Amino acid sequence: MAPTFTNSNGCPIPEPFATQRVGQHGPLLLQDFNLIDSLAHFDRERIPERVVHAKGSGAYGEFEVTDDITDICGAKFLDTIGKKTRIFTRFSTVGGELGSADTARDPRGFATKFYTEEGNLDLVYNNTPVFFLRDPSKFPHFIHTQKRNPETHLKDANMFWDYLTTNQEATHQVMILFSDRGTPASYREMNGYSGHTYKWSNKQGKWHYVQVHFIAEQGIKTLNNEEAGQLAGSNPDYAQEDLFKNIAGGNYPSWTCYIQTMTQEQAKQAPFSVFDLTKVWPHKDYPMRRFGKFTLNENPKNYFAEVEQAAFAPSHTVPYMEPSADPVLQSRLFSYADTHRHRLGPNYTQIPVNCPVAGTVFNPHMRDGVMNVNGNLGNHPNYLDTSKPVEFKTFSLQEEQEVWEGSACPFHWKYDEKDFIQPKELWKTLARYPNQQAHLAHNLAVHVAGADVPIQDRVFEMFAKVHPDLSNLIKKEVLEISPRK
Ligand code: HEM
């Protein structure tokens, strides 16, 4: 049956385009609720965009356990081979606004919500295994240098390289960003990495440090700098179109899920801190172990409701999966739910895409607030009334927890020469792939050429610490693009 056109209180409107006015050509009447309601709703259509990762694409799918890792993790959704869990994944760029180009040189966000029987688990990852910083207080400063200059409202190569050359722990991530991996050919053709170290424990209470990898079954494909630039102009929504059309056409993308693990003893011996997310765990020392696979097989029906309103938070976790003491991860545990309360309101978990599986939420004091739309627990007492039946589930505690002690103290994790060990390895690795060293130098040069001369010189110095060839290649091309007088 065709729907009847109504206003927002359900009253039928016979003539949707008519306005109430004095005579045929006179001013409008304040009593015309249909017009006022319609304009007032339109005026409020926009909500704040995400402060980072504003432009993105999402889809639903299914995670399946392929291998037993119950010796590492006791989470219920992992307890049986073949067990399936519904998921929702959102991919994104980081620095651009909601309307920005999908092919920008930028890390890609890779956030997945698992609707498990023990609550929602959000794995909020990127497509790069490392990050720009390990002091969380740097994050807002760093992000501002990737966004717009407050005066010119332009992206600004001086801000960008001024920050990065004075915070050189970022070198590893900057090299990945300016390799062709910084411009993935599509969201389907890139991997996802936890970056951070997590702590997972089994049901006996034994725990491991864990890193998670999602490896694209489509393989990795990248664009070169020029292809990415052209697509930014000709089809800024390239990655959204690619994901939507592939899923709509039944060509479902999938990823295989792996972990790397370390015991506390191994971590003490490692040549880097497991809480330093500027470092990778070498695969030869910490082998990859497969545990699952997921496939994206369902497009959302409504972008705003399901993708724009999706709220992922590293603090949304399930029993037997805990954060490590990585200071950036610890800070993220605060930041995401905080921004969701601002962006979507305090009842954001009632929005269907964010709702845990029915029946898994019972917390009688979490009541009221704007947009409380799920019945607000009816006439149930608005406090925890323990005289009424309620179950408290217990889980095995992680045995031999790390012990932290010491007085409160300021800690700034300054960079030193050790931060160039893995970038040097990466430079050597790139030599194994055709043109990849040259592309890295070229991609850097065209960006650095936009900075002032003293900052360009700092960039050459910084990359000379990785390899003199890299520095020389960048310098040669920068001087060709912007010759010095
Ligand atoms: C101190 C460090 C960080 C802070 C304070 C921070 C903060 C934020 C904030 C406020 C958002 C917007 C969330 C929203 O509006 O829903 C966001 C989004 C995101 N962040 Fe971070 N972030 C940090 C580091 C990282 C790192 C290290 C990763 C990856 C390993 C990461 C991955 C993501 C992803 C994937 C999204 C988009 C989630 C989505 O699709 O909705 N962030 N971050």
Coordinates of C-alpha atoms and ligand atoms in Angstrom, one line a residue:
M1 CA 0.0 0.0 0.0
A2 CA 1.4 3.5 -0.9
P3 CA 2.2 5.6 2.2
T4 CA 0.1 8.7 2.9
F5 CA 2.1 11.9 2.8
T6 CA 2.0 13.5 6.3
N7 CA 3.7 16.1 8.3
S8 CA 5.9 15.0 11.2
N9 CA 3.0 14.6 13.6
G10 CA 1.4 12.2 11.2
C11 CA -1.3 14.6 9.9
P12 CA -2.1 14.0 6.2
I13 CA -1.0 16.9 3.9
P14 CA -3.1 17.1 0.8
E15 CA -0.8 19.7 -1.0
P16 CA 2.9 19.2 0.1
F17 CA 4.2 22.1 -1.9
A18 CA 1.5 24.7 -0.9
T19 CA 2.2 27.4 1.6
Q20 CA -0.3 29.4 3.6
R21 CA -0.2 33.0 2.7
V22 CA -2.3 36.2 2.8
G23 CA -3.9 36.3 -0.6
Q24 CA -2.2 34.7 -3.6
H25 CA 0.9 36.8 -3.5
G26 CA 1.1 38.1 0.1
P27 CA 3.4 37.2 3.0
L28 CA 3.3 33.8 4.7
L29 CA 1.5 32.9 7.9
L30 CA 3.2 31.8 11.1
Q31 CA 0.4 29.2 11.6
D32 CA 1.8 27.2 8.6
F33 CA 3.2 24.5 10.8
N34 CA 3.9 22.2 7.8
L35 CA 6.3 24.7 6.2
I36 CA 7.9 25.8 9.5
D37 CA 8.4 22.2 10.7
S38 CA 9.8 21.2 7.4
L39 CA 12.3 24.1 7.3
A40 CA 13.2 23.8 10.9
H41 CA 14.0 20.1 10.5
F42 CA 16.1 20.8 7.4
D43 CA 18.0 23.5 9.4
R44 CA 19.0 20.9 11.9
E45 CA 20.0 18.1 9.5
R46 CA 23.7 18.2 10.1
I47 CA 25.4 16.8 13.1
P48 CA 29.1 17.4 13.9
E49 CA 31.3 15.4 11.6
R50 CA 33.9 13.2 13.2
V51 CA 36.8 15.4 14.2
V52 CA 39.1 12.9 12.4
H53 CA 38.2 10.1 10.0
A54 CA 35.2 12.2 8.8
K55 CA 35.0 10.7 5.3
G56 CA 34.1 7.0 5.3
S57 CA 32.2 4.0 3.9
G58 CA 30.7 1.1 5.8
A59 CA 29.1 -2.4 5.3
Y60 CA 27.8 -5.3 7.3
G61 CA 29.2 -8.8 7.2
E62 CA 30.0 -11.9 9.1
F63 CA 33.0 -13.0 11.1
E64 CA 33.8 -16.8 11.3
V65 CA 36.2 -18.6 13.6
T66 CA 38.5 -20.7 11.5
D67 CA 41.1 -21.9 14.1
D68 CA 41.1 -22.6 17.8
I69 CA 42.8 -19.9 19.9
T70 CA 41.1 -20.6 23.2
D71 CA 44.6 -21.1 24.7
I72 CA 45.1 -17.3 24.0
C73 CA 41.6 -15.8 24.4
G74 CA 38.4 -16.9 26.3
A75 CA 36.0 -14.5 24.5
K76 CA 32.8 -16.4 23.8
F77 CA 32.5 -15.4 20.2
L78 CA 35.9 -17.2 19.6
D79 CA 35.1 -20.4 21.5
T80 CA 34.1 -22.7 18.6
I81 CA 35.5 -23.2 15.1
G82 CA 32.8 -22.3 12.6
K83 CA 31.0 -19.9 15.0
K84 CA 29.7 -16.8 13.2
T85 CA 29.2 -13.2 14.5
R86 CA 27.5 -10.3 12.7
I87 CA 29.8 -7.3 12.1
F88 CA 29.8 -3.8 10.8
T89 CA 33.0 -2.3 9.3
R90 CA 33.7 1.3 8.5
F91 CA 36.7 2.4 6.4
S92 CA 37.8 6.0 6.3
T93 CA 40.5 8.6 5.5
V94 CA 41.8 10.6 8.4
G95 CA 42.5 14.2 7.8
G96 CA 39.9 15.3 5.3
E97 CA 36.4 16.6 5.9
L98 CA 33.2 14.7 5.1
G99 CA 33.2 15.7 1.5
S100 CA 37.0 15.2 0.9
A101 CA 38.6 12.9 -1.7
D102 CA 38.8 9.1 -1.0
T103 CA 42.2 8.8 -2.7
A104 CA 44.0 11.3 -0.4
R105 CA 47.5 10.4 0.8
D106 CA 46.4 9.5 4.4
P107 CA 46.2 6.4 6.6
R108 CA 42.9 4.6 6.2
G109 CA 40.8 3.8 9.2
F110 CA 39.5 0.2 9.5
A111 CA 37.0 -0.1 12.4
T112 CA 34.9 -3.2 13.0
K113 CA 32.1 -3.7 15.4
F114 CA 31.4 -7.4 16.4
Y115 CA 27.9 -7.8 17.8
T116 CA 28.8 -10.6 20.2
E117 CA 26.7 -12.4 22.8
E118 CA 28.9 -10.7 25.5
G119 CA 28.4 -7.2 24.1
N120 CA 29.8 -5.2 21.3
L121 CA 33.5 -5.5 20.6
D122 CA 35.0 -2.6 18.6
L123 CA 38.4 -3.1 16.9
V124 CA 39.3 0.4 15.8
Y125 CA 42.3 -0.1 13.6
N126 CA 44.2 1.5 10.7
N127 CA 45.6 0.1 7.5
T128 CA 49.1 0.8 8.8
P129 CA 50.8 -1.3 11.5
V130 CA 52.4 1.7 13.2
F131 CA 51.4 5.2 14.1
F132 CA 52.9 8.7 14.1
L133 CA 53.2 9.1 17.9
R134 CA 53.4 7.4 21.3
D135 CA 52.8 10.4 23.5
P136 CA 49.0 10.8 23.4
S137 CA 49.2 14.5 24.4
K138 CA 50.7 15.1 20.9
F139 CA 47.6 13.8 19.1
P140 CA 45.6 17.1 18.8
H141 CA 48.8 19.0 17.9
F142 CA 49.7 16.5 15.3
I143 CA 46.2 16.3 13.8
H144 CA 46.0 20.1 13.5
T145 CA 49.2 20.0 11.4
Q146 CA 47.4 17.6 9.0
K147 CA 44.3 19.8 8.8
R148 CA 44.0 23.4 7.7
N149 CA 46.1 26.5 8.6
P150 CA 44.0 28.7 10.9
E151 CA 44.7 31.8 8.8
T152 CA 44.7 30.6 5.2
H153 CA 42.3 27.7 5.7
L154 CA 44.6 25.7 3.4
K155 CA 46.5 22.5 3.9
D156 CA 50.0 23.6 4.8
A157 CA 53.2 21.8 4.0
N158 CA 55.1 24.0 6.5
M159 CA 52.9 22.9 9.5
F160 CA 53.0 19.3 8.3
W161 CA 56.8 19.0 8.0
D162 CA 57.6 21.4 10.9
Y163 CA 55.8 19.0 13.2
L164 CA 57.2 15.8 11.7
T165 CA 60.8 16.9 11.7
T166 CA 60.6 17.9 15.3
N167 CA 58.8 14.7 16.4
Q168 CA 60.9 12.1 14.5
E169 CA 59.4 9.0 16.2
A170 CA 56.9 9.5 13.3
T171 CA 59.5 8.6 10.6
H172 CA 58.4 5.0 10.4
Q173 CA 54.8 5.8 9.8
V174 CA 55.7 8.7 7.5
M175 CA 57.6 6.3 5.3
I176 CA 54.6 4.0 5.0
L177 CA 52.3 7.0 4.4
F178 CA 54.5 8.3 1.5
S179 CA 55.1 4.9 0.0
D180 CA 52.3 3.8 -2.4
R181 CA 50.6 2.1 0.5
G182 CA 49.6 5.7 1.5
T183 CA 47.2 5.6 -1.5
P184 CA 45.3 2.3 -1.4
A185 CA 43.5 1.4 -4.7
S186 CA 40.4 0.6 -2.7
Y187 CA 39.2 -0.2 0.8
R188 CA 38.9 -3.8 -0.3
E189 CA 42.6 -4.0 -1.2
M190 CA 44.2 -3.1 2.0
N191 CA 45.0 -4.7 5.3
G192 CA 44.0 -3.7 8.9
Y193 CA 46.3 -3.7 11.9
S194 CA 45.7 -3.2 15.6
G195 CA 48.9 -1.2 15.8
H196 CA 48.6 -1.2 19.5
T197 CA 49.4 -4.2 21.8
Y198 CA 46.4 -5.6 23.6
K199 CA 46.2 -8.1 26.5
W200 CA 44.1 -11.2 25.8
S201 CA 43.7 -14.0 28.4
N202 CA 42.4 -17.5 28.3
K203 CA 39.8 -19.0 30.7
Q204 CA 42.6 -20.3 33.0
G205 CA 43.7 -16.6 33.5
K206 CA 46.9 -16.9 31.5
W207 CA 47.5 -13.8 29.4
H208 CA 49.5 -12.7 26.4
Y209 CA 50.3 -9.5 24.7
V210 CA 48.6 -9.6 21.3
Q211 CA 48.7 -7.7 18.0
V212 CA 46.0 -8.3 15.4
H213 CA 46.2 -8.3 11.6
F214 CA 43.4 -8.4 9.0
I215 CA 45.0 -9.5 5.7
A216 CA 43.0 -8.7 2.6
E217 CA 42.1 -11.8 0.6
Q218 CA 41.8 -9.5 -2.5
G219 CA 45.6 -8.8 -2.1
I220 CA 47.0 -5.3 -1.6
K221 CA 46.7 -2.8 -4.5
T222 CA 47.9 0.8 -4.5
L223 CA 47.7 3.9 -6.6
N224 CA 50.7 6.0 -7.5
N225 CA 50.8 9.6 -6.5
E226 CA 49.6 10.9 -9.9
E227 CA 46.7 8.3 -10.3
A228 CA 45.5 9.2 -6.8
G229 CA 45.6 12.9 -7.6
Q230 CA 43.7 12.5 -10.8
L231 CA 41.0 10.4 -9.1
A232 CA 40.7 13.0 -6.4
G233 CA 39.5 15.4 -9.1
S234 CA 37.5 13.0 -11.4
N235 CA 35.8 10.9 -8.7
P236 CA 36.3 12.0 -5.1
D237 CA 34.0 9.2 -3.9
Y238 CA 36.0 6.5 -5.7
A239 CA 36.4 4.2 -2.7
Q240 CA 32.8 4.5 -1.6
E241 CA 31.6 3.7 -5.1
D242 CA 34.0 0.7 -5.3
L243 CA 32.9 -0.8 -2.0
F244 CA 29.2 -0.2 -2.5
K245 CA 29.1 -1.5 -6.1
N246 CA 31.2 -4.6 -5.4
I247 CA 29.0 -5.6 -2.5
A248 CA 25.8 -4.9 -4.4
G249 CA 27.2 -7.0 -7.3
G250 CA 27.9 -10.0 -5.0
N251 CA 31.7 -9.6 -5.1
Y252 CA 32.1 -9.7 -1.3
P253 CA 35.5 -8.6 0.1
S254 CA 37.0 -10.7 2.9
W255 CA 39.9 -10.6 5.3
T256 CA 41.8 -13.4 7.1
C257 CA 42.4 -12.6 10.8
Y258 CA 45.7 -13.3 12.5
I259 CA 47.4 -12.6 15.9
Q260 CA 51.0 -12.3 16.9
T261 CA 51.5 -13.0 20.6
M262 CA 54.2 -12.4 23.2
T263 CA 54.5 -13.5 26.8
Q264 CA 55.4 -10.9 29.5
E265 CA 58.9 -12.5 29.6
Q266 CA 59.3 -12.3 25.8
A267 CA 58.2 -8.6 26.0
K268 CA 61.0 -7.9 28.5
Q269 CA 63.6 -9.3 26.1
A270 CA 62.2 -7.5 23.0
P271 CA 64.5 -4.8 21.5
F272 CA 61.6 -2.3 21.7
S273 CA 58.7 -1.6 24.1
V274 CA 55.5 -3.4 23.3
F275 CA 53.7 -0.2 24.4
D276 CA 55.4 1.8 21.6
L277 CA 53.1 1.8 18.6
T278 CA 55.7 3.3 16.3
K279 CA 57.2 -0.2 16.2
V280 CA 56.2 -3.4 14.4
W281 CA 56.7 -6.9 15.8
P282 CA 58.9 -8.7 13.3
H283 CA 57.0 -11.7 11.9
K284 CA 60.1 -14.0 12.0
D285 CA 60.3 -13.5 15.8
Y286 CA 56.6 -13.4 16.5
P287 CA 54.9 -15.6 13.9
M288 CA 51.4 -14.9 12.7
R289 CA 48.7 -17.3 13.9
R290 CA 45.3 -17.5 12.0
F291 CA 42.1 -17.4 14.0
G292 CA 39.3 -16.2 11.7
K293 CA 38.0 -14.6 8.6
F294 CA 35.4 -12.0 7.9
T295 CA 33.4 -11.1 4.8
L296 CA 31.5 -7.9 4.0
N297 CA 28.3 -8.9 2.3
E298 CA 25.6 -6.3 3.0
N299 CA 25.4 -2.6 2.1
P300 CA 23.7 -0.3 4.6
K301 CA 20.3 0.8 3.5
N302 CA 20.8 4.4 4.8
Y303 CA 24.2 6.1 4.9
F304 CA 23.4 8.6 7.6
A305 CA 21.6 6.2 10.0
E306 CA 24.1 3.4 9.7
V307 CA 27.5 4.8 8.6
E308 CA 27.5 8.4 9.8
Q309 CA 25.9 7.4 13.1
A310 CA 28.2 4.4 13.7
A311 CA 30.2 4.9 16.9
F312 CA 33.3 2.8 17.4
A313 CA 35.3 2.9 20.6
P314 CA 38.5 1.0 21.7
S315 CA 36.8 0.9 25.1
H316 CA 34.0 -1.2 23.8
T317 CA 35.5 -4.6 24.6
V318 CA 34.4 -8.1 25.8
P319 CA 35.6 -10.4 28.6
Y320 CA 39.1 -11.8 28.1
M321 CA 40.2 -8.9 25.8
E322 CA 41.9 -6.0 27.6
P323 CA 43.9 -2.9 26.6
S324 CA 47.6 -2.9 27.4
A325 CA 49.3 0.0 29.2
D326 CA 50.2 1.6 25.8
P327 CA 49.6 5.3 26.7
V328 CA 48.0 6.1 23.3
L329 CA 45.6 3.2 23.7
Q330 CA 44.8 4.2 27.2
S331 CA 44.0 7.7 26.0
R332 CA 41.8 6.4 23.2
L333 CA 39.8 4.5 25.8
F334 CA 38.5 7.9 27.0
S335 CA 38.4 9.9 23.7
Y336 CA 35.9 7.9 21.6
A337 CA 33.0 7.5 23.9
D338 CA 33.5 11.1 24.9
T339 CA 33.2 12.3 21.3
H340 CA 30.2 10.0 20.7
R341 CA 28.4 11.7 23.6
H342 CA 29.1 15.0 21.8
R343 CA 28.5 13.9 18.2
L344 CA 25.5 11.7 18.8
G345 CA 24.3 12.3 22.3
P346 CA 24.5 10.3 25.6
N347 CA 22.2 7.6 24.3
Y348 CA 24.2 6.8 21.2
T349 CA 24.2 3.1 22.0
Q350 CA 20.4 3.1 21.3
I351 CA 21.0 3.9 17.7
P352 CA 20.4 0.6 15.9
V353 CA 23.8 0.3 14.3
N354 CA 25.4 0.8 17.8
C355 CA 22.9 -1.4 19.7
P356 CA 24.4 -4.5 21.3
V357 CA 22.5 -7.8 20.6
A358 CA 19.0 -7.6 22.1
G359 CA 18.9 -8.7 25.7
T360 CA 22.6 -8.2 26.5
V361 CA 22.2 -4.7 28.0
F362 CA 20.8 -4.3 31.6
N363 CA 22.0 -1.3 33.6
P364 CA 19.1 0.2 35.4
H365 CA 20.8 3.5 36.4
M366 CA 21.6 4.5 32.8
R367 CA 18.4 6.3 32.2
D368 CA 16.9 9.5 30.6
G369 CA 19.0 11.9 28.6
V370 CA 18.3 13.3 25.1
M371 CA 16.9 10.9 22.4
N372 CA 16.1 8.1 24.8
V373 CA 14.0 6.1 22.5
N374 CA 13.9 2.5 23.7
G375 CA 11.4 2.7 26.5
N376 CA 13.9 3.7 29.1
L377 CA 13.5 0.4 31.0
G378 CA 9.9 1.3 31.8
N379 CA 8.9 1.2 35.5
H380 CA 12.0 -0.8 36.6
P381 CA 13.7 0.9 39.6
N382 CA 16.3 3.5 38.4
Y383 CA 19.1 2.0 40.6
L384 CA 20.5 -1.4 41.0
D385 CA 18.0 -3.1 43.3
T386 CA 19.9 -6.2 44.5
S387 CA 16.8 -7.6 46.3
K388 CA 15.4 -8.3 42.8
P389 CA 16.8 -11.2 40.7
V390 CA 19.9 -10.2 38.8
E391 CA 22.8 -12.3 37.6
F392 CA 26.4 -11.2 38.0
K393 CA 28.7 -13.2 35.7
T394 CA 32.3 -13.7 36.7
F395 CA 35.3 -14.3 34.5
S396 CA 38.7 -15.7 35.2
L397 CA 41.0 -12.9 36.2
Q398 CA 44.2 -12.5 34.4
E399 CA 46.9 -14.2 36.5
E400 CA 50.1 -12.4 37.5
Q401 CA 49.0 -8.9 36.4
E402 CA 51.7 -6.5 35.5
V403 CA 52.6 -4.5 38.6
W404 CA 53.0 -0.8 38.2
E405 CA 54.4 1.4 40.9
G406 CA 56.1 4.8 41.3
S407 CA 55.1 8.3 42.0
A408 CA 53.1 10.4 39.6
C409 CA 55.6 11.9 37.1
P410 CA 55.7 13.7 33.8
F411 CA 56.9 11.4 31.0
H412 CA 57.7 12.5 27.5
W413 CA 58.9 9.6 25.3
K414 CA 61.5 11.5 23.3
Y415 CA 62.9 10.1 20.0
D416 CA 66.4 8.9 19.6
E417 CA 68.5 6.9 17.1
K418 CA 66.6 3.6 18.0
D419 CA 63.6 5.1 16.3
F420 CA 65.4 4.8 13.0
I421 CA 66.2 1.0 13.2
Q422 CA 62.8 -0.1 11.7
P423 CA 62.7 2.8 9.1
K424 CA 66.1 1.6 7.9
E425 CA 64.7 -2.0 7.6
L426 CA 61.7 -0.7 5.7
W427 CA 63.9 1.2 3.2
K428 CA 65.7 -2.1 2.5
T429 CA 62.5 -4.0 2.2
L430 CA 61.2 -1.5 -0.4
A431 CA 64.2 -2.4 -2.6
R432 CA 62.6 -5.8 -3.1
Y433 CA 59.6 -4.3 -5.0
P434 CA 60.0 -2.6 -8.4
N435 CA 60.3 1.2 -8.2
Q436 CA 59.1 1.4 -4.6
Q437 CA 62.2 3.2 -3.2
A438 CA 61.9 5.7 -6.1
H439 CA 58.2 6.2 -5.6
L440 CA 58.7 6.9 -1.8
A441 CA 61.3 9.5 -2.6
H442 CA 59.1 11.0 -5.4
N443 CA 55.9 11.1 -3.3
L444 CA 57.8 12.8 -0.5
A445 CA 59.5 15.3 -2.8
V446 CA 56.3 16.6 -4.4
H447 CA 54.9 17.3 -0.9
V448 CA 58.1 18.6 0.7
A449 CA 58.6 21.0 -2.3
G450 CA 55.6 23.0 -0.9
A451 CA 57.4 23.8 2.4
D452 CA 59.8 26.7 3.0
V453 CA 63.5 26.2 2.5
P454 CA 64.6 25.8 6.2
I455 CA 61.9 23.2 6.7
Q456 CA 62.9 21.4 3.5
D457 CA 66.4 21.2 4.8
R458 CA 65.2 19.6 8.1
V459 CA 63.3 17.0 6.0
F460 CA 66.5 16.1 4.1
E461 CA 68.4 15.8 7.4
M462 CA 65.7 13.6 8.9
F463 CA 65.6 11.1 6.0
A464 CA 69.4 11.0 5.8
K465 CA 69.2 9.2 9.1
V466 CA 67.2 6.5 7.3
H467 CA 69.5 6.3 4.3
P468 CA 71.6 8.9 2.5
D469 CA 70.2 7.7 -0.9
L470 CA 66.7 8.5 0.3
S471 CA 67.6 12.0 1.4
N472 CA 69.5 12.7 -1.8
L473 CA 66.7 11.5 -4.0
I474 CA 64.2 13.7 -2.2
K475 CA 66.6 16.7 -2.3
K476 CA 67.3 16.3 -6.0
E477 CA 63.6 16.3 -7.0
V478 CA 62.7 19.1 -4.5
L479 CA 65.4 21.3 -6.0
E480 CA 64.1 20.5 -9.5
I481 CA 60.5 21.4 -8.5
S482 CA 61.4 24.5 -6.5
P483 CA 64.9 25.7 -7.5
R484 CA 66.7 27.9 -4.9
K485 CA 67.8 31.3 -6.0
Ligands
HEM1 C1 45.6 9.6 21.3 C2 45.4 9.1 20.1 C3 44.1 9.1 19.4 C4 43.0 9.9 19.7 C5 42.8 10.8 20.8 C6 42.0 9.5 18.7 C7 40.7 10.1 18.7 C8 39.8 9.8 17.7 C9 38.5 10.5 17.6 C10 38.0 11.5 18.6 C11 37.8 9.9 16.6 C12 36.4 10.2 16.1 C13 35.5 9.2 16.6 C14 34.0 9.5 16.2 O1 33.6 10.6 16.0 O2 33.3 8.5 16.2 C15 38.7 8.9 16.0 C16 38.3 8.1 14.9 C17 39.1 7.0 14.6 N1 40.3 6.6 15.0 FE1 41.4 7.6 16.4 N2 42.5 8.6 17.8 C18 43.7 8.3 18.2 C19 44.6 7.4 17.7 C20 44.2 6.4 16.8 C21 45.0 5.2 16.4 C22 46.4 4.9 16.9 C23 44.2 4.5 15.5 C24 44.5 3.2 14.9 C25 45.3 2.3 15.4 C26 42.9 5.2 15.4 C27 41.9 4.8 14.6 C28 40.7 5.5 14.4 C29 39.7 5.1 13.5 C30 39.7 3.8 12.6 C31 38.7 6.0 13.6 C32 37.4 6.1 12.8 C33 36.3 5.2 13.5 C34 35.0 5.2 12.6 O3 35.1 4.7 11.5 O4 34.0 5.8 13.1 N3 43.0 6.4 16.1 N4 39.9 8.9 16.7

